[in-house]
Amino acid sequence: MLFNSFVFAAFAPLAFAGHFLLRGAARRWWLVVASWVFYGWANPWYVLLLWTSTILDFFVGQRLGATDDPRRRRLWITASLVGNLGLLAVFKYTGFFARAGNDLMAALGLDWSLPVPELVLPVGISFYTFQTLSYSIDVYRRQLEPERDFSTFALYVAFFPQLVAGPIERATHLVHQLRRERRHLARPEALDGLGRVFWGLTKKVVFADWFSVYVEQVFSNVHQATPLELFLGINAFAFQIYLDFSAYSDIAIGLGRLLGVELMENFRWPYLARNIAEFWHRWHISLSTWLRDYLYIPLGGSRRGRWKTVRNVLIVMFLGGLWHGANYTYVVWGLWIGAALALHRLWSETLGKTVERRVPAPVRVPLAVLATYVTMLAAWVFFRAPDLGSALDYFAGFGGDWADVTGLDTPDARRTMAFLAVAVLAHLARGLGWVRRPTAHWPTWAHGVFWGLLVTAMALLHAPVGEKFIYFQF
Amino acid sequence: MRTARALVGAALVGALVFLGAEATARRVAPTPDPSSYDAPRNPYFLRAWPEYTAPRPPRPADEERIVVLTNSQGYLRERADGRETWPARLEEFLRARGRNAQVLNWAVPGASGAELALLAARAVEHRPEVVLVVSYSENFGPFWRRKEISFARSDVPELAYLPEVRRRLPASFLRSVDAYEPLGWLQAHLTLMDLRSRLFEWRERWTFVPVEPKRPPERKLVLHEARNFALLADLLHPLARARPRPRVLLVAMPLNPEGFEDLAPAAAFAAACRTWAERADWITARDATHLFPADVYYGPRHFRPEAHRAFAEWLLPDVERLLDER
């Protein structure tokens, strides 16, 4: 079910009504069933996978809590890892690895090929498998007591506001909130929560979807596009993906707040980051912290010398890229960012400190922000292109005539430039400290005016395409 | 309770802001002239003249009215002047023969039979003497009856959410084209949503701008095989029930003989039109598929201006006869 659909507009009041009318386990079960309906709306069979993951990790958690024997504990955590990663491997990566094997065989000149299964990727599988995995690992590490109540655990896995595209919540943060009996919904939370939902919807249907119209045009005509069109196209995609994904997080956080649950923030103005490491502290925070806590640190993090740190960063970003999708483009995207992170680390250990001392902040900071943004622009080419060849064609297109402005004299290009100008100005205002989030202190009528303006903006400015959220595919 | 009051209060204020914006939009939105041939086109939605969504104008007692339901062939995107289209020429010829006739050209580029059926239901309001349907198999294939109406690229689907149009169409049609989308309903009833495309299109795009004529196709086009023309029955449904009932002229439209691999599907459509004409005395069918040689076409389907004139001349006797029969 899509947040930006009318089915959801009918579903949400029902889910909320049950939540506020029921008590205790009945309330939790109501939300669990609602979440399963939400997830299975497009394809009810997907719910079976959700149930598999839920039952597996609930059971593993119980067994981990019941034994102190290290061997048994290792056995149970292995069962969780194999089960969850197995689901991902089967549904997400079987085809990719089969194709990769076939490519390798062809490269070696062997006339042998694997059958490539065409499985439909269940929506959001990467998100909830990582969420359940984090629970089992935390219990294994004794950082968390296993959850005894199945309804609470099932709700932790399936909580509909963040089920399909995150934030990837940790049990340590979410479970106790779900277990807690419904408390009084305070006025600021309610008003701010609903405002956040409207804001997220506006970002999605007005900005992200309009950007997608132009992005699609450019990426499907790479060979005909001028360098300026390509440049505008990739800038549009940078903001499309940011606004699209952060819109989903805004809606999830707003809905959670209306249900009395505080979900973690997933984005903090990432394009204001001054280096690539800071970018990853601001972008998809729930995934980057997951990768840090469950992959980077267990690999040794940055404690085992410079080159092992570089190796760890590359491994983590390689897997982070693969998490996004079973395609070489995502692998290259991950490795590109991994390389940038490693270079940044080497830079900050050597020349970076000198530059920081000698170059004044008003010059250094804007240049650093720009350099980080451009690094991500290059990464987004790989992320958006359908295959590596198309990505390389995109880069090759930049070698054309930069003085050719003909492609920019179209309504779509002008609209995209206008929207980009709005986005850049908003970032500039935020970077200079002019934008805060003051809505919590607004009077009730001001919230009403804000909502009315956002709904008006959606009616007047919404894009003609009803695009799915990009991160649904992951 | 305090929270609930705050939520309701804020929602009311929000609703007021939204309704104020909608009222303003209604005031500033242009009202197209239904009889105009230079009414602005909306290039984004590839629609034709927007008069079918405009209020029905008062009709002089002695006026004869003909509504044309057709596709891009009646649109003449290659020229800047709508008066060169064959419906405009037809009106010119009828007037030259002393008739006070008005021809409403509802040509929609890329129209599906479903869109033409909606337009037929709308046409009834204009109490036309004659409804002229000029189309071919591609517009009426079974694909279009199974496809959601929201898929259409024109703004005709808005009509599917107007009660006066819906009640004239068969329920099975509304179900099969899924005319139950809340977003479609909003699109049809909110002027704010209509204003959107004007905001995102520059003013010059809202006037007649000729497009580059198509060169002769390098490869011949292949028409989809179509035997079931149920959409034709949907289109005729509101016209059959209209009182007074208009005369209907079904024309299998002219096609470039060198533009297509095989014209058998077009012939099947012409045969379906003939079958309807044999069944109902208020329907006349004509097959114009092979009417013109290849050199009067811009591409596989679009006429050059001289062919628009010739086609209007070809239609004239039938249209006059139908007008006289009433």
mmCIF file of N, CA, C and O in Angstrom, chain B residues 34-37 51 63-69 85-95 100-106 130 132 319 323:
data_model
loop_
_atom_site.group_PDB
_atom_site.id
_atom_site.type_symbol
_atom_site.label_atom_id
_atom_site.label_comp_id
_atom_site.label_asym_id
_atom_site.label_seq_id
_atom_site.Cartn_x
_atom_site.Cartn_y
_atom_site.Cartn_z
ATOM 1 N N PRO B 34 -16.787 27.285 -26.547
ATOM 2 C CA PRO B 34 -17.053 25.981 -27.151
ATOM 3 C C PRO B 34 -17.055 26.005 -28.668
ATOM 4 O O PRO B 34 -16.843 24.984 -29.301
ATOM 5 N N SER B 35 -17.315 27.155 -29.264
ATOM 6 C CA SER B 35 -17.408 27.156 -30.718
ATOM 7 C C SER B 35 -16.111 27.632 -31.365
ATOM 8 O O SER B 35 -16.053 27.836 -32.560
ATOM 9 N N SER B 36 -15.079 27.777 -30.558
ATOM 10 C CA SER B 36 -13.853 28.381 -31.082
ATOM 11 C C SER B 36 -12.934 27.348 -31.715
ATOM 12 O O SER B 36 -12.782 26.246 -31.208
ATOM 13 N N TYR B 37 -12.304 27.737 -32.802
ATOM 14 C CA TYR B 37 -11.298 26.867 -33.410
ATOM 15 C C TYR B 37 -9.891 27.275 -33.003
ATOM 16 O O TYR B 37 -8.931 26.670 -33.399
ATOM 17 N N GLU B 51 -13.559 22.300 -25.083
ATOM 18 C CA GLU B 51 -14.951 22.707 -24.908
ATOM 19 C C GLU B 51 -15.836 21.643 -24.287
ATOM 20 O O GLU B 51 -16.875 21.939 -23.730
ATOM 21 N N GLU B 63 -30.557 26.590 -35.148
ATOM 22 C CA GLU B 63 -29.210 26.092 -35.431
ATOM 23 C C GLU B 63 -29.194 24.567 -35.534
ATOM 24 O O GLU B 63 -29.871 23.885 -34.771
ATOM 25 N N GLU B 64 -28.409 24.077 -36.483
ATOM 26 C CA GLU B 64 -28.186 22.632 -36.580
ATOM 27 C C GLU B 64 -26.802 22.335 -36.008
ATOM 28 O O GLU B 64 -25.840 23.027 -36.348
ATOM 29 N N ARG B 65 -26.763 21.312 -35.189
ATOM 30 C CA ARG B 65 -25.497 21.069 -34.510
ATOM 31 C C ARG B 65 -24.979 19.667 -34.821
ATOM 32 O O ARG B 65 -25.719 18.686 -34.758
ATOM 33 N N ILE B 66 -23.705 19.607 -35.131
ATOM 34 C CA ILE B 66 -23.056 18.328 -35.439
ATOM 35 C C ILE B 66 -21.855 18.185 -34.501
ATOM 36 O O ILE B 66 -21.045 19.115 -34.393
ATOM 37 N N VAL B 67 -21.780 17.058 -33.816
ATOM 38 C CA VAL B 67 -20.613 16.822 -32.956
ATOM 39 C C VAL B 67 -19.727 15.785 -33.628
ATOM 40 O O VAL B 67 -20.202 14.715 -34.031
ATOM 41 N N VAL B 68 -18.444 16.117 -33.734
ATOM 42 C CA VAL B 68 -17.480 15.204 -34.370
ATOM 43 C C VAL B 68 -16.647 14.533 -33.280
ATOM 44 O O VAL B 68 -16.029 15.206 -32.458
ATOM 45 N N LEU B 69 -16.679 13.210 -33.274
ATOM 46 C CA LEU B 69 -15.839 12.458 -32.339
ATOM 47 C C LEU B 69 -14.780 11.749 -33.167
ATOM 48 O O LEU B 69 -15.097 10.858 -33.958
ATOM 49 N N THR B 85 -9.063 22.294 -40.521
ATOM 50 C CA THR B 85 -9.426 20.901 -40.247
ATOM 51 C C THR B 85 -10.713 20.540 -40.984
ATOM 52 O O THR B 85 -11.523 21.423 -41.299
ATOM 53 N N TRP B 86 -10.899 19.252 -41.208
ATOM 54 C CA TRP B 86 -12.083 18.875 -41.984
ATOM 55 C C TRP B 86 -13.396 19.195 -41.259
ATOM 56 O O TRP B 86 -14.377 19.563 -41.927
ATOM 57 N N PRO B 87 -13.489 19.129 -39.915
ATOM 58 C CA PRO B 87 -14.751 19.544 -39.299
ATOM 59 C C PRO B 87 -15.054 21.029 -39.561
ATOM 60 O O PRO B 87 -16.203 21.415 -39.799
ATOM 61 N N ALA B 88 -13.984 21.854 -39.522
ATOM 62 C CA ALA B 88 -14.194 23.283 -39.795
ATOM 63 C C ALA B 88 -14.629 23.492 -41.244
ATOM 64 O O ALA B 88 -15.505 24.313 -41.537
ATOM 65 N N ARG B 89 -14.005 22.731 -42.145
ATOM 66 C CA ARG B 89 -14.383 22.819 -43.564
ATOM 67 C C ARG B 89 -15.836 22.371 -43.762
ATOM 68 O O ARG B 89 -16.589 22.973 -44.530
ATOM 69 N N LEU B 90 -16.203 21.334 -43.049
ATOM 70 C CA LEU B 90 -17.568 20.824 -43.167
ATOM 71 C C LEU B 90 -18.569 21.908 -42.744
ATOM 72 O O LEU B 90 -19.590 22.145 -43.414
ATOM 73 N N GLU B 91 -18.245 22.577 -41.646
ATOM 74 C CA GLU B 91 -19.114 23.663 -41.187
ATOM 75 C C GLU B 91 -19.184 24.767 -42.246
ATOM 76 O O GLU B 91 -20.270 25.295 -42.553
ATOM 77 N N GLU B 92 -18.032 25.075 -42.818
ATOM 78 C CA GLU B 92 -17.956 26.117 -43.857
ATOM 79 C C GLU B 92 -18.855 25.747 -45.044
ATOM 80 O O GLU B 92 -19.625 26.583 -45.542
ATOM 81 N N PHE B 93 -18.765 24.487 -45.499
ATOM 82 C CA PHE B 93 -19.566 24.045 -46.651
ATOM 83 C C PHE B 93 -21.060 24.077 -46.335
ATOM 84 O O PHE B 93 -21.878 24.471 -47.168
ATOM 85 N N LEU B 94 -21.401 23.624 -45.128
ATOM 86 C CA LEU B 94 -22.826 23.603 -44.752
ATOM 87 C C LEU B 94 -23.384 25.019 -44.715
ATOM 88 O O LEU B 94 -24.497 25.289 -45.175
ATOM 89 N N ARG B 95 -22.599 25.931 -44.195
ATOM 90 C CA ARG B 95 -23.049 27.335 -44.122
ATOM 91 C C ARG B 95 -23.159 27.931 -45.528
ATOM 92 O O ARG B 95 -24.067 28.709 -45.813
ATOM 93 N N ASN B 100 -27.647 26.927 -41.141
ATOM 94 C CA ASN B 100 -27.076 27.522 -39.931
ATOM 95 C C ASN B 100 -26.525 26.374 -39.073
ATOM 96 O O ASN B 100 -27.133 25.951 -38.105
ATOM 97 N N ALA B 101 -25.373 25.863 -39.488
ATOM 98 C CA ALA B 101 -24.834 24.666 -38.836
ATOM 99 C C ALA B 101 -23.610 25.011 -37.988
ATOM 100 O O ALA B 101 -22.832 25.906 -38.337
ATOM 101 N N GLN B 102 -23.523 24.300 -36.895
ATOM 102 C CA GLN B 102 -22.316 24.433 -36.074
ATOM 103 C C GLN B 102 -21.704 23.040 -35.900
ATOM 104 O O GLN B 102 -22.401 22.099 -35.510
ATOM 105 N N VAL B 103 -20.428 22.925 -36.231
ATOM 106 C CA VAL B 103 -19.750 21.631 -36.071
ATOM 107 C C VAL B 103 -18.786 21.740 -34.896
ATOM 108 O O VAL B 103 -17.865 22.554 -34.921
ATOM 109 N N LEU B 104 -19.045 20.960 -33.853
ATOM 110 C CA LEU B 104 -18.136 20.945 -32.700
ATOM 111 C C LEU B 104 -17.094 19.867 -32.937
ATOM 112 O O LEU B 104 -17.426 18.683 -33.021
ATOM 113 N N ASN B 105 -15.850 20.309 -33.048
ATOM 114 C CA ASN B 105 -14.772 19.362 -33.357
ATOM 115 C C ASN B 105 -14.163 18.819 -32.073
ATOM 116 O O ASN B 105 -13.319 19.464 -31.458
ATOM 117 N N TRP B 106 -14.575 17.634 -31.670
ATOM 118 C CA TRP B 106 -14.001 17.013 -30.464
ATOM 119 C C TRP B 106 -12.984 15.966 -30.889
ATOM 120 O O TRP B 106 -13.160 14.772 -30.644
ATOM 121 N N VAL B 130 -26.702 15.499 -35.514
ATOM 122 C CA VAL B 130 -25.863 14.415 -36.041
ATOM 123 C C VAL B 130 -24.613 14.265 -35.169
ATOM 124 O O VAL B 130 -24.020 15.266 -34.762
ATOM 125 N N LEU B 132 -20.966 12.499 -35.575
ATOM 126 C CA LEU B 132 -20.110 11.939 -36.605
ATOM 127 C C LEU B 132 -18.922 11.265 -35.920
ATOM 128 O O LEU B 132 -18.140 11.929 -35.236
ATOM 129 N N VAL B 319 -23.967 13.976 -44.550
ATOM 130 C CA VAL B 319 -24.336 14.818 -43.400
ATOM 131 C C VAL B 319 -25.600 15.611 -43.723
ATOM 132 O O VAL B 319 -26.527 15.692 -42.903
ATOM 133 N N LEU B 323 -29.192 15.425 -41.835
ATOM 134 C CA LEU B 323 -29.825 16.627 -41.272
ATOM 135 C C LEU B 323 -31.245 16.785 -41.827
ATOM 136 O O LEU B 323 -32.175 17.142 -41.098
#
